[in-house]
């Protein structure tokens, strides 16, 4: 396979990366975007068909001109299993090389005991391996907590601390690619959602607590050890209250179901997410006031992050969207008041995320596909075909 100055598999990797991020892209568009000649593109895509990485289908006719083709994942090509672990349930999907989901599932936890939950995830990996054999090349996992080297250090779920996530794929020979759920949601928004094309984007998601990520040209800022984006542990809150993380005054304690229960003088909920949804359905004055207090805390914190990071856009996911909608006026007023004066003339837009509940799963898919489209992964696959 020839590709000018590019290495043997570099052009292949570039083409497959474009296909994974823009399913159904035409061969002509790939050639244009990558600066390849038509003959070189034809040669490389033919090789990718031969090793069962790409399939080509005719593009819809648009009148005169040379016909082109759409690039899709080969039906016998590599796949990844992606998992989204949540407090009350977990979701899974098998994703093809072009980003299409071949199957999806959603299962509730019967218990949140860590070893049982990890065992269920491992069972899903084994099922996928039984079905797809050596086509299964990666497992992407989104988790609600702080990660380092595939270890969950702490989580919004009290049962999930100091967990070795490698047990999910141990003995399978399939690499595990784990990421924080809010960070991966941000990646999904930057790739194909409300932050697509933004140079600097800030993504935040509220489930049990708040997390997020700062993205520069679509790449999340992970920090020195991969644990960046723990915005919920900034000291925006009441320092008389201690968070599960060990710090005092965490923003997390001001912006979710635990904060609502505190304002309503009710016991702290076991399921902050479900509790928030229940309070949002209430119309009594006490509940409305509690929601407004929480929304004010969210907006004030967002203004601080906007001042610190100067984003082009802020995207919101999870419960942040219905909470904001329930007290829109209070949100807008507090956000603008918290911005530095020079930001107020043109404040960064705060918009709902496009992917919402699918964000972590699609972000995990992006992580897995980035792995499958590396030169080394392609070359390894090709040697077996």
PDB file of C-alpha atoms in Angstrom, residues 129 137 169-175:
ATOM      1  CA  UNK A 129     -16.703 -12.037  23.302  1.00  0.00           C
ATOM      2  CA  UNK A 137     -11.004  -5.416  20.270  1.00  0.00           C
ATOM      3  CA  UNK A 169     -11.726  -7.504  31.284  1.00  0.00           C
ATOM      4  CA  UNK A 170      -9.186  -9.621  33.192  1.00  0.00           C
ATOM      5  CA  UNK A 171      -8.285 -12.780  31.313  1.00  0.00           C
ATOM      6  CA  UNK A 172     -10.079 -11.773  28.117  1.00  0.00           C
ATOM      7  CA  UNK A 173      -7.107 -10.252  26.302  1.00  0.00           C
ATOM      8  CA  UNK A 174      -9.254  -7.208  25.497  1.00  0.00           C
ATOM      9  CA  UNK A 175      -7.958  -3.825  26.689  1.00  0.00           C
TER      10      UNK A 175
END
